[in-house]
Amino acid sequence: MKKLFLFFWDKEFFRFLFASGVNTVVGYAVTLLFGVLIGFPDPWPTILNFVLCFPFAYTTQTKIAFRTKWELRRMFAYALTALPNLFIQWLLTIIFPEGSMHELIRYALVNILPLPIMFFVIRFVVTPLKKTKDQ
């Protein structure tokens, strides 16, 4: 079992899924806090999730998923390129409007469905460009 875990843990995509899972749980909790418990109307819970959680998300992606050096400059670039995630989540709040399903399921879908697209966006920003031998 340990060998199987280590085999998958050695793969960047599976570490990304793990880090994204942690980020999704944290973001989901923040979204529920502002959307369900406090009662902010859409799209505010999603916007607050993005603003409050991006430093944590960048750190987990940098350290766990892509095993790269944490840099303040890249964190701000990460925030800018995470805008597609915010847009996708906002779009999903339109596709799944309030009252269309149970709020817990709706917020889960809004946080989980953007993950495949975000793998490529995040990898591009977090991972430094590799230098060729000629450089």
PDB file of C-alpha atoms in Angstrom:
ATOM      1  CA  MET A   1       0.000   0.000   0.000  1.00  0.00           C
ATOM      2  CA  LYS A   2       2.848   2.353   0.872  1.00  0.00           C
ATOM      3  CA  LYS A   3       4.496   1.723  -2.525  1.00  0.00           C
ATOM      4  CA  LEU A   4       1.242   2.499  -4.303  1.00  0.00           C
ATOM      5  CA  PHE A   5       0.850   5.729  -2.338  1.00  0.00           C
ATOM      6  CA  LEU A   6       4.442   6.759  -3.084  1.00  0.00           C
ATOM      7  CA  PHE A   7       3.986   5.907  -6.764  1.00  0.00           C
ATOM      8  CA  PHE A   8       1.020   8.268  -7.039  1.00  0.00           C
ATOM      9  CA  TRP A   9       2.530  10.889  -4.719  1.00  0.00           C
ATOM     10  CA  ASP A  10       5.496  11.109  -7.083  1.00  0.00           C
ATOM     11  CA  LYS A  11       3.157  12.238  -9.893  1.00  0.00           C
ATOM     12  CA  GLU A  12       2.630  15.984 -10.152  1.00  0.00           C
ATOM     13  CA  PHE A  13      -1.018  15.689 -11.153  1.00  0.00           C
ATOM     14  CA  PHE A  14      -1.921  13.617  -8.081  1.00  0.00           C
ATOM     15  CA  ARG A  15      -0.133  16.057  -5.771  1.00  0.00           C
ATOM     16  CA  PHE A  16      -2.072  18.825  -7.536  1.00  0.00           C
ATOM     17  CA  LEU A  17      -5.327  16.966  -6.850  1.00  0.00           C
ATOM     18  CA  PHE A  18      -4.390  16.606  -3.187  1.00  0.00           C
ATOM     19  CA  ALA A  19      -3.394  20.282  -2.806  1.00  0.00           C
ATOM     20  CA  SER A  20      -6.477  21.333  -4.757  1.00  0.00           C
ATOM     21  CA  GLY A  21      -8.595  19.133  -2.526  1.00  0.00           C
ATOM     22  CA  VAL A  22      -7.215  20.858   0.558  1.00  0.00           C
ATOM     23  CA  ASN A  23      -7.732  24.251  -1.087  1.00  0.00           C
ATOM     24  CA  THR A  24     -11.256  23.270  -2.123  1.00  0.00           C
ATOM     25  CA  VAL A  25     -12.188  22.203   1.404  1.00  0.00           C
ATOM     26  CA  VAL A  26     -10.827  25.457   2.831  1.00  0.00           C
ATOM     27  CA  GLY A  27     -12.516  27.509   0.090  1.00  0.00           C
ATOM     28  CA  TYR A  28     -15.754  25.583   0.527  1.00  0.00           C
ATOM     29  CA  ALA A  29     -15.713  26.350   4.250  1.00  0.00           C
ATOM     30  CA  VAL A  30     -15.116  30.054   3.586  1.00  0.00           C
ATOM     31  CA  THR A  31     -17.867  30.113   0.954  1.00  0.00           C
ATOM     32  CA  LEU A  32     -20.306  28.381   3.313  1.00  0.00           C
ATOM     33  CA  LEU A  33     -19.366  30.751   6.104  1.00  0.00           C
ATOM     34  CA  PHE A  34     -20.187  33.828   4.034  1.00  0.00           C
ATOM     35  CA  GLY A  35     -22.962  32.334   1.888  1.00  0.00           C
ATOM     36  CA  VAL A  36     -24.939  30.144   4.267  1.00  0.00           C
ATOM     37  CA  LEU A  37     -24.036  31.139   7.815  1.00  0.00           C
ATOM     38  CA  ILE A  38     -23.677  34.894   7.335  1.00  0.00           C
ATOM     39  CA  GLY A  39     -26.053  35.048   4.370  1.00  0.00           C
ATOM     40  CA  PHE A  40     -24.193  37.237   1.875  1.00  0.00           C
ATOM     41  CA  PRO A  41     -25.888  37.146  -1.554  1.00  0.00           C
ATOM     42  CA  ASP A  42     -24.147  35.766  -4.652  1.00  0.00           C
ATOM     43  CA  PRO A  43     -21.489  36.404  -5.904  1.00  0.00           C
ATOM     44  CA  TRP A  44     -19.991  37.739  -2.621  1.00  0.00           C
ATOM     45  CA  PRO A  45     -19.217  34.369  -0.992  1.00  0.00           C
ATOM     46  CA  THR A  46     -17.231  33.336  -4.088  1.00  0.00           C
ATOM     47  CA  ILE A  47     -15.397  36.662  -4.288  1.00  0.00           C
ATOM     48  CA  LEU A  48     -14.490  36.566  -0.592  1.00  0.00           C
ATOM     49  CA  ASN A  49     -13.331  32.974  -0.968  1.00  0.00           C
ATOM     50  CA  PHE A  50     -10.989  34.045  -3.765  1.00  0.00           C
ATOM     51  CA  VAL A  51      -9.563  37.081  -1.971  1.00  0.00           C
ATOM     52  CA  LEU A  52      -9.098  35.446   1.415  1.00  0.00           C
ATOM     53  CA  CYS A  53      -7.816  32.052   0.256  1.00  0.00           C
ATOM     54  CA  PHE A  54      -5.425  32.779  -2.613  1.00  0.00           C
ATOM     55  CA  PRO A  55      -2.253  33.085  -0.433  1.00  0.00           C
ATOM     56  CA  PHE A  56      -2.996  29.707   1.182  1.00  0.00           C
ATOM     57  CA  ALA A  57      -3.833  28.147  -2.197  1.00  0.00           C
ATOM     58  CA  TYR A  58      -0.635  29.459  -3.796  1.00  0.00           C
ATOM     59  CA  THR A  59       1.439  28.098  -0.916  1.00  0.00           C
ATOM     60  CA  THR A  60      -0.075  24.616  -1.098  1.00  0.00           C
ATOM     61  CA  GLN A  61       0.319  24.476  -4.880  1.00  0.00           C
ATOM     62  CA  THR A  62       3.900  25.719  -4.685  1.00  0.00           C
ATOM     63  CA  LYS A  63       5.094  23.519  -1.844  1.00  0.00           C
ATOM     64  CA  ILE A  64       2.995  20.375  -2.279  1.00  0.00           C
ATOM     65  CA  ALA A  65       1.841  20.075  -5.886  1.00  0.00           C
ATOM     66  CA  PHE A  66       4.683  21.485  -7.950  1.00  0.00           C
ATOM     67  CA  ARG A  67       7.525  21.481  -5.397  1.00  0.00           C
ATOM     68  CA  THR A  68       8.859  24.853  -6.394  1.00  0.00           C
ATOM     69  CA  LYS A  69      10.257  27.827  -4.526  1.00  0.00           C
ATOM     70  CA  TRP A  70       7.704  30.148  -2.908  1.00  0.00           C
ATOM     71  CA  GLU A  71       8.056  33.658  -4.353  1.00  0.00           C
ATOM     72  CA  LEU A  72       6.020  36.761  -3.529  1.00  0.00           C
ATOM     73  CA  ARG A  73       6.125  37.847  -7.179  1.00  0.00           C
ATOM     74  CA  ARG A  74       4.705  34.510  -8.330  1.00  0.00           C
ATOM     75  CA  MET A  75       2.025  34.650  -5.637  1.00  0.00           C
ATOM     76  CA  PHE A  76       0.697  37.876  -7.132  1.00  0.00           C
ATOM     77  CA  ALA A  77       0.904  36.365 -10.613  1.00  0.00           C
ATOM     78  CA  TYR A  78      -0.959  33.353  -9.215  1.00  0.00           C
ATOM     79  CA  ALA A  79      -3.683  35.671  -7.939  1.00  0.00           C
ATOM     80  CA  LEU A  80      -4.037  37.256 -11.378  1.00  0.00           C
ATOM     81  CA  THR A  81      -4.118  33.995 -13.259  1.00  0.00           C
ATOM     82  CA  ALA A  82      -6.547  32.511 -10.746  1.00  0.00           C
ATOM     83  CA  LEU A  83      -9.078  34.958 -12.164  1.00  0.00           C
ATOM     84  CA  PRO A  84     -10.228  32.270 -14.636  1.00  0.00           C
ATOM     85  CA  ASN A  85     -11.153  30.185 -11.571  1.00  0.00           C
ATOM     86  CA  LEU A  86     -13.143  33.080 -10.143  1.00  0.00           C
ATOM     87  CA  PHE A  87     -14.845  33.589 -13.499  1.00  0.00           C
ATOM     88  CA  ILE A  88     -15.679  29.888 -13.859  1.00  0.00           C
ATOM     89  CA  GLN A  89     -17.044  29.796 -10.312  1.00  0.00           C
ATOM     90  CA  TRP A  90     -19.111  32.917 -10.957  1.00  0.00           C
ATOM     91  CA  LEU A  91     -20.415  31.387 -14.179  1.00  0.00           C
ATOM     92  CA  LEU A  92     -21.361  28.225 -12.303  1.00  0.00           C
ATOM     93  CA  THR A  93     -23.379  30.305  -9.813  1.00  0.00           C
ATOM     94  CA  ILE A  94     -25.386  31.463 -12.837  1.00  0.00           C
ATOM     95  CA  ILE A  95     -25.709  27.934 -14.274  1.00  0.00           C
ATOM     96  CA  PHE A  96     -26.732  26.616 -10.837  1.00  0.00           C
ATOM     97  CA  PRO A  97     -28.775  29.549  -9.452  1.00  0.00           C
ATOM     98  CA  GLU A  98     -29.871  29.827  -5.843  1.00  0.00           C
ATOM     99  CA  GLY A  99     -32.742  27.450  -5.176  1.00  0.00           C
ATOM    100  CA  SER A 100     -31.879  25.098  -8.071  1.00  0.00           C
ATOM    101  CA  MET A 101     -30.465  22.500  -5.649  1.00  0.00           C
ATOM    102  CA  HIS A 102     -29.410  22.158  -2.040  1.00  0.00           C
ATOM    103  CA  GLU A 103     -26.924  24.923  -1.186  1.00  0.00           C
ATOM    104  CA  LEU A 104     -24.267  22.502   0.119  1.00  0.00           C
ATOM    105  CA  ILE A 105     -24.259  20.629  -3.208  1.00  0.00           C
ATOM    106  CA  ARG A 106     -24.330  23.866  -5.218  1.00  0.00           C
ATOM    107  CA  TYR A 107     -21.322  25.323  -3.405  1.00  0.00           C
ATOM    108  CA  ALA A 108     -19.459  22.003  -3.750  1.00  0.00           C
ATOM    109  CA  LEU A 109     -20.025  21.973  -7.535  1.00  0.00           C
ATOM    110  CA  VAL A 110     -18.967  25.604  -7.848  1.00  0.00           C
ATOM    111  CA  ASN A 111     -15.665  24.792  -6.111  1.00  0.00           C
ATOM    112  CA  ILE A 112     -14.901  21.395  -7.692  1.00  0.00           C
ATOM    113  CA  LEU A 113     -15.818  21.747 -11.375  1.00  0.00           C
ATOM    114  CA  PRO A 114     -13.070  24.289 -12.271  1.00  0.00           C
ATOM    115  CA  LEU A 115     -10.227  21.961 -11.112  1.00  0.00           C
ATOM    116  CA  PRO A 116      -9.248  20.373 -14.468  1.00  0.00           C
ATOM    117  CA  ILE A 117      -8.834  23.749 -16.179  1.00  0.00           C
ATOM    118  CA  MET A 118      -7.013  25.208 -13.213  1.00  0.00           C
ATOM    119  CA  PHE A 119      -4.353  22.452 -13.246  1.00  0.00           C
ATOM    120  CA  PHE A 120      -2.899  23.897 -16.454  1.00  0.00           C
ATOM    121  CA  VAL A 121      -3.310  27.535 -15.451  1.00  0.00           C
ATOM    122  CA  ILE A 122      -1.702  27.022 -12.040  1.00  0.00           C
ATOM    123  CA  ARG A 123       1.099  24.836 -13.369  1.00  0.00           C
ATOM    124  CA  PHE A 124       2.068  27.535 -15.854  1.00  0.00           C
ATOM    125  CA  VAL A 125       2.326  30.202 -13.146  1.00  0.00           C
ATOM    126  CA  VAL A 126       3.769  28.227 -10.242  1.00  0.00           C
ATOM    127  CA  THR A 127       6.383  26.267 -12.160  1.00  0.00           C
ATOM    128  CA  PRO A 128       9.307  28.360 -13.437  1.00  0.00           C
ATOM    129  CA  LEU A 129      10.147  28.003 -17.106  1.00  0.00           C
ATOM    130  CA  LYS A 130      12.831  25.397 -17.587  1.00  0.00           C
ATOM    131  CA  LYS A 131      16.040  26.656 -19.084  1.00  0.00           C
ATOM    132  CA  THR A 132      17.513  24.850 -22.050  1.00  0.00           C
ATOM    133  CA  LYS A 133      21.151  23.749 -22.086  1.00  0.00           C
ATOM    134  CA  ASP A 134      22.013  26.598 -24.484  1.00  0.00           C
ATOM    135  CA  GLN A 135      20.996  29.320 -22.002  1.00  0.00           C
TER     136      GLN A 135
END
